Amino acid sequence: MSVEPIIAEHVRFLTGSTDDTALYAAVVFSITAFGTILSSPNLGKLADRMGHMQVLTLSLVAATLFLAAQAVVDDLIAFAILRFLTGIALGGITPTVVATIRRLLPDTSVGLVLGYNVSAQYIGQVAGPVLAGWLGGIAGTHSVFIATAIITAVGLITATAIRRHFRHHLAAWEA
């Protein structure tokens, strides 16, 4: 969500024109969600077979790389492709996080933790765009992609730490 407020400005920067910026930005913006729509069921199914934490880790790695690459591409088509690929990667995150929470926690606390998870998502949906708009305004739109990639990498590090901490639970669950 953090890059959403700067998509139109970044598209204008990439095209060097204000002509059709709104249309191009809408397509680029929407193509990310389209990638997520296509990938979520398939990545969820894959996670059921190969392990939720493995798919979560791979999804976070891919999202981090695709976000970082968006900071350096200078072509609208390449940018749109990277947004689509980012959407595909994002499609593996929510299903695997929810499944992991469901599996690792006792029934008496799953609802509470899922509630915190949803609250954290909405906090990110509020804070991310505001901070990204501010950062993009002072440091340029490229900086927003780098900052978002860094935050996604922090999520990857956190997921890896959780995986190590719960290794014995995950081994039994993912076997």
Short mmCIF file of N, CA, C and O in Angstrom, two decimals, residues 15-82:
data_model
loop_
_atom_site.label_atom_id
_atom_site.label_comp_id
_atom_site.label_asym_id
_atom_site.label_seq_id
_atom_site.Cartn_x
_atom_site.Cartn_y
_atom_site.Cartn_z
N THR A 15 7.21 8.55 -17.90
CA THR A 15 6.78 8.91 -19.27
C THR A 15 7.28 10.29 -19.68
O THR A 15 7.32 10.59 -20.87
N GLY A 16 7.61 11.12 -18.69
CA GLY A 16 8.06 12.47 -19.01
C GLY A 16 6.95 13.37 -19.50
O GLY A 16 7.21 14.40 -20.11
N SER A 17 5.71 12.97 -19.23
CA SER A 17 4.57 13.74 -19.73
C SER A 17 3.39 13.59 -18.77
O SER A 17 3.30 12.60 -18.04
N THR A 18 2.50 14.55 -18.82
CA THR A 18 1.27 14.44 -18.05
C THR A 18 0.13 13.85 -18.88
O THR A 18 -0.94 13.57 -18.36
N ASP A 19 0.38 13.63 -20.18
CA ASP A 19 -0.63 13.06 -21.06
C ASP A 19 -0.96 11.64 -20.62
O ASP A 19 -0.07 10.78 -20.51
N ASP A 20 -2.21 11.39 -20.36
CA ASP A 20 -2.72 10.06 -19.99
C ASP A 20 -2.10 9.49 -18.72
O ASP A 20 -2.15 8.28 -18.50
N THR A 21 -1.49 10.33 -17.89
CA THR A 21 -0.87 9.84 -16.66
C THR A 21 -1.87 9.12 -15.78
O THR A 21 -1.58 8.06 -15.24
N ALA A 22 -3.07 9.68 -15.65
CA ALA A 22 -4.08 9.06 -14.78
C ALA A 22 -4.45 7.67 -15.29
O ALA A 22 -4.57 6.73 -14.49
N LEU A 23 -4.60 7.52 -16.59
CA LEU A 23 -4.94 6.22 -17.16
C LEU A 23 -3.82 5.21 -16.95
O LEU A 23 -4.05 4.09 -16.49
N TYR A 24 -2.60 5.60 -17.28
CA TYR A 24 -1.45 4.70 -17.11
C TYR A 24 -1.27 4.33 -15.64
O TYR A 24 -1.00 3.17 -15.31
N ALA A 25 -1.42 5.30 -14.76
CA ALA A 25 -1.26 5.04 -13.33
C ALA A 25 -2.34 4.07 -12.84
O ALA A 25 -2.06 3.18 -12.05
N ALA A 26 -3.56 4.23 -13.33
CA ALA A 26 -4.64 3.34 -12.94
C ALA A 26 -4.36 1.90 -13.38
O ALA A 26 -4.59 0.95 -12.63
N VAL A 27 -3.84 1.76 -14.59
CA VAL A 27 -3.51 0.42 -15.09
C VAL A 27 -2.38 -0.19 -14.26
O VAL A 27 -2.46 -1.34 -13.83
N VAL A 28 -1.33 0.58 -14.02
CA VAL A 28 -0.20 0.09 -13.24
C VAL A 28 -0.65 -0.26 -11.82
O VAL A 28 -0.27 -1.29 -11.27
N PHE A 29 -1.46 0.59 -11.24
CA PHE A 29 -1.98 0.36 -9.90
C PHE A 29 -2.81 -0.93 -9.86
O PHE A 29 -2.63 -1.76 -8.98
N SER A 30 -3.68 -1.09 -10.84
CA SER A 30 -4.58 -2.25 -10.88
C SER A 30 -3.87 -3.55 -11.21
O SER A 30 -4.28 -4.61 -10.75
N ILE A 31 -2.82 -3.47 -11.98
CA ILE A 31 -2.13 -4.69 -12.41
C ILE A 31 -1.48 -5.41 -11.22
O ILE A 31 -1.33 -6.63 -11.22
N THR A 32 -1.15 -4.65 -10.17
CA THR A 32 -0.60 -5.27 -8.97
C THR A 32 -1.66 -6.15 -8.32
O THR A 32 -1.39 -7.30 -7.97
N ALA A 33 -2.86 -5.62 -8.17
CA ALA A 33 -3.95 -6.39 -7.58
C ALA A 33 -4.30 -7.58 -8.46
O ALA A 33 -4.61 -8.67 -7.95
N PHE A 34 -4.22 -7.41 -9.77
CA PHE A 34 -4.51 -8.53 -10.68
C PHE A 34 -3.53 -9.68 -10.46
O PHE A 34 -3.92 -10.84 -10.43
N GLY A 35 -2.26 -9.35 -10.28
CA GLY A 35 -1.26 -10.39 -9.98
C GLY A 35 -1.59 -11.12 -8.69
O GLY A 35 -1.46 -12.35 -8.61
N THR A 36 -2.03 -10.38 -7.69
CA THR A 36 -2.39 -10.99 -6.41
C THR A 36 -3.61 -11.89 -6.57
O THR A 36 -3.66 -12.99 -6.02
N ILE A 37 -4.60 -11.42 -7.32
CA ILE A 37 -5.80 -12.23 -7.56
C ILE A 37 -5.44 -13.55 -8.21
O ILE A 37 -5.95 -14.61 -7.83
N LEU A 38 -4.56 -13.51 -9.19
CA LEU A 38 -4.16 -14.73 -9.90
C LEU A 38 -3.33 -15.67 -9.04
O LEU A 38 -3.46 -16.89 -9.15
N SER A 39 -2.48 -15.11 -8.18
CA SER A 39 -1.53 -15.97 -7.47
C SER A 39 -2.01 -16.48 -6.12
O SER A 39 -1.58 -17.57 -5.70
N SER A 40 -2.86 -15.76 -5.43
CA SER A 40 -3.23 -16.15 -4.06
C SER A 40 -3.74 -17.59 -3.95
O SER A 40 -3.24 -18.34 -3.11
N PRO A 41 -4.71 -18.00 -4.75
CA PRO A 41 -5.18 -19.38 -4.61
C PRO A 41 -4.08 -20.40 -4.93
O PRO A 41 -3.95 -21.42 -4.23
N ASN A 42 -3.28 -20.11 -5.94
CA ASN A 42 -2.24 -21.05 -6.34
C ASN A 42 -1.12 -21.13 -5.31
O ASN A 42 -0.61 -22.21 -5.00
N LEU A 43 -0.72 -19.98 -4.76
CA LEU A 43 0.33 -19.99 -3.75
C LEU A 43 -0.18 -20.58 -2.44
O LEU A 43 0.57 -21.24 -1.72
N GLY A 44 -1.46 -20.37 -2.13
CA GLY A 44 -2.05 -21.02 -0.95
C GLY A 44 -2.04 -22.53 -1.10
O GLY A 44 -1.70 -23.25 -0.16
N LYS A 45 -2.39 -23.00 -2.27
CA LYS A 45 -2.38 -24.45 -2.56
C LYS A 45 -0.95 -25.00 -2.49
O LYS A 45 -0.71 -26.06 -1.91
N LEU A 46 -0.01 -24.26 -3.07
CA LEU A 46 1.39 -24.67 -3.01
C LEU A 46 1.88 -24.71 -1.56
O LEU A 46 2.60 -25.64 -1.17
N ALA A 47 1.47 -23.73 -0.77
CA ALA A 47 1.87 -23.68 0.64
C ALA A 47 1.34 -24.90 1.40
O ALA A 47 2.02 -25.42 2.30
N ASP A 48 0.15 -25.34 1.05
CA ASP A 48 -0.41 -26.54 1.70
C ASP A 48 0.44 -27.77 1.41
O ASP A 48 0.50 -28.70 2.22
N ARG A 49 1.09 -27.79 0.26
CA ARG A 49 1.93 -28.94 -0.11
C ARG A 49 3.37 -28.81 0.36
O ARG A 49 3.95 -29.78 0.83
N MET A 50 3.98 -27.64 0.21
CA MET A 50 5.42 -27.53 0.50
C MET A 50 5.74 -26.85 1.82
O MET A 50 6.88 -26.84 2.24
N GLY A 51 4.74 -26.27 2.45
CA GLY A 51 4.94 -25.62 3.73
C GLY A 51 4.64 -24.14 3.65
O GLY A 51 5.11 -23.45 2.74
N HIS A 52 3.87 -23.66 4.61
CA HIS A 52 3.45 -22.26 4.62
C HIS A 52 4.61 -21.30 4.83
O HIS A 52 4.68 -20.26 4.19
N MET A 53 5.51 -21.65 5.73
CA MET A 53 6.64 -20.75 5.99
C MET A 53 7.58 -20.68 4.79
O MET A 53 8.17 -19.63 4.54
N GLN A 54 7.73 -21.78 4.05
CA GLN A 54 8.57 -21.74 2.86
C GLN A 54 7.99 -20.81 1.80
O GLN A 54 8.71 -20.01 1.20
N VAL A 55 6.68 -20.90 1.59
CA VAL A 55 6.04 -20.03 0.60
C VAL A 55 6.06 -18.59 1.08
O VAL A 55 6.30 -17.67 0.29
N LEU A 56 5.83 -18.37 2.37
CA LEU A 56 5.90 -17.02 2.92
C LEU A 56 7.30 -16.43 2.70
O LEU A 56 7.44 -15.30 2.23
N THR A 57 8.32 -17.21 3.00
CA THR A 57 9.69 -16.75 2.83
C THR A 57 9.99 -16.42 1.37
O THR A 57 10.52 -15.35 1.06
N LEU A 58 9.63 -17.31 0.48
CA LEU A 58 9.86 -17.07 -0.95
C LEU A 58 9.08 -15.85 -1.45
O LEU A 58 9.59 -15.05 -2.24
N SER A 59 7.86 -15.69 -0.97
CA SER A 59 7.04 -14.54 -1.38
C SER A 59 7.67 -13.24 -0.90
O SER A 59 7.69 -12.24 -1.64
N LEU A 60 8.18 -13.23 0.32
CA LEU A 60 8.81 -12.02 0.85
C LEU A 60 10.12 -11.71 0.12
O LEU A 60 10.42 -10.54 -0.15
N VAL A 61 10.88 -12.73 -0.20
CA VAL A 61 12.12 -12.51 -0.97
C VAL A 61 11.77 -11.90 -2.33
O VAL A 61 12.36 -10.90 -2.75
N ALA A 62 10.81 -12.51 -3.02
CA ALA A 62 10.42 -12.01 -4.34
C ALA A 62 9.88 -10.58 -4.26
O ALA A 62 10.27 -9.72 -5.06
N ALA A 63 9.01 -10.31 -3.30
CA ALA A 63 8.44 -8.96 -3.16
C ALA A 63 9.54 -7.94 -2.89
O ALA A 63 9.53 -6.85 -3.47
N THR A 64 10.50 -8.29 -2.04
CA THR A 64 11.60 -7.38 -1.74
C THR A 64 12.40 -7.06 -3.00
O THR A 64 12.69 -5.90 -3.29
N LEU A 65 12.74 -8.08 -3.76
CA LEU A 65 13.52 -7.88 -4.98
C LEU A 65 12.76 -7.07 -6.03
O LEU A 65 13.32 -6.16 -6.66
N PHE A 66 11.49 -7.40 -6.22
CA PHE A 66 10.69 -6.68 -7.23
C PHE A 66 10.49 -5.22 -6.83
O PHE A 66 10.52 -4.33 -7.69
N LEU A 67 10.28 -4.96 -5.54
CA LEU A 67 10.13 -3.57 -5.09
C LEU A 67 11.42 -2.78 -5.30
O LEU A 67 11.40 -1.64 -5.77
N ALA A 68 12.54 -3.39 -4.95
CA ALA A 68 13.83 -2.71 -5.13
C ALA A 68 14.09 -2.43 -6.62
O ALA A 68 14.57 -1.35 -6.98
N ALA A 69 13.73 -3.38 -7.46
CA ALA A 69 13.94 -3.20 -8.91
C ALA A 69 13.10 -2.05 -9.46
O ALA A 69 13.51 -1.36 -10.40
N GLN A 70 11.93 -1.81 -8.87
CA GLN A 70 11.07 -0.72 -9.34
C GLN A 70 11.73 0.64 -9.15
O GLN A 70 11.40 1.59 -9.85
N ALA A 71 12.64 0.72 -8.21
CA ALA A 71 13.32 1.99 -7.96
C ALA A 71 14.30 2.34 -9.08
O ALA A 71 14.64 3.51 -9.24
N VAL A 72 14.73 1.36 -9.85
CA VAL A 72 15.77 1.63 -10.85
C VAL A 72 15.31 1.51 -12.30
O VAL A 72 16.02 1.98 -13.18
N VAL A 73 14.14 0.91 -12.55
CA VAL A 73 13.70 0.83 -13.95
C VAL A 73 13.29 2.21 -14.43
O VAL A 73 12.78 3.02 -13.66
N ASP A 74 13.52 2.46 -15.71
CA ASP A 74 13.19 3.77 -16.25
C ASP A 74 12.22 3.67 -17.43
O ASP A 74 12.13 4.58 -18.24
N ASP A 75 11.51 2.58 -17.50
CA ASP A 75 10.58 2.33 -18.59
C ASP A 75 9.22 1.95 -18.00
O ASP A 75 9.15 1.13 -17.08
N LEU A 76 8.15 2.53 -18.52
CA LEU A 76 6.82 2.28 -17.99
C LEU A 76 6.41 0.81 -18.11
O LEU A 76 5.84 0.25 -17.17
N ILE A 77 6.72 0.19 -19.22
CA ILE A 77 6.34 -1.22 -19.41
C ILE A 77 7.09 -2.10 -18.40
O ILE A 77 6.48 -2.97 -17.76
N ALA A 78 8.37 -1.88 -18.23
CA ALA A 78 9.14 -2.66 -17.25
C ALA A 78 8.61 -2.42 -15.84
O ALA A 78 8.50 -3.35 -15.04
N PHE A 79 8.26 -1.18 -15.55
CA PHE A 79 7.69 -0.85 -14.24
C PHE A 79 6.38 -1.60 -14.04
O PHE A 79 6.14 -2.19 -12.97
N ALA A 80 5.51 -1.60 -15.04
CA ALA A 80 4.23 -2.30 -14.94
C ALA A 80 4.43 -3.80 -14.74
O ALA A 80 3.73 -4.43 -13.94
N ILE A 81 5.39 -4.37 -15.45
CA ILE A 81 5.68 -5.81 -15.29
C ILE A 81 6.15 -6.09 -13.86
O ILE A 81 5.71 -7.06 -13.24
N LEU A 82 7.01 -5.24 -13.33
CA LEU A 82 7.48 -5.41 -11.96
C LEU A 82 6.34 -5.24 -10.95
O LEU A 82 6.30 -5.94 -9.94
#
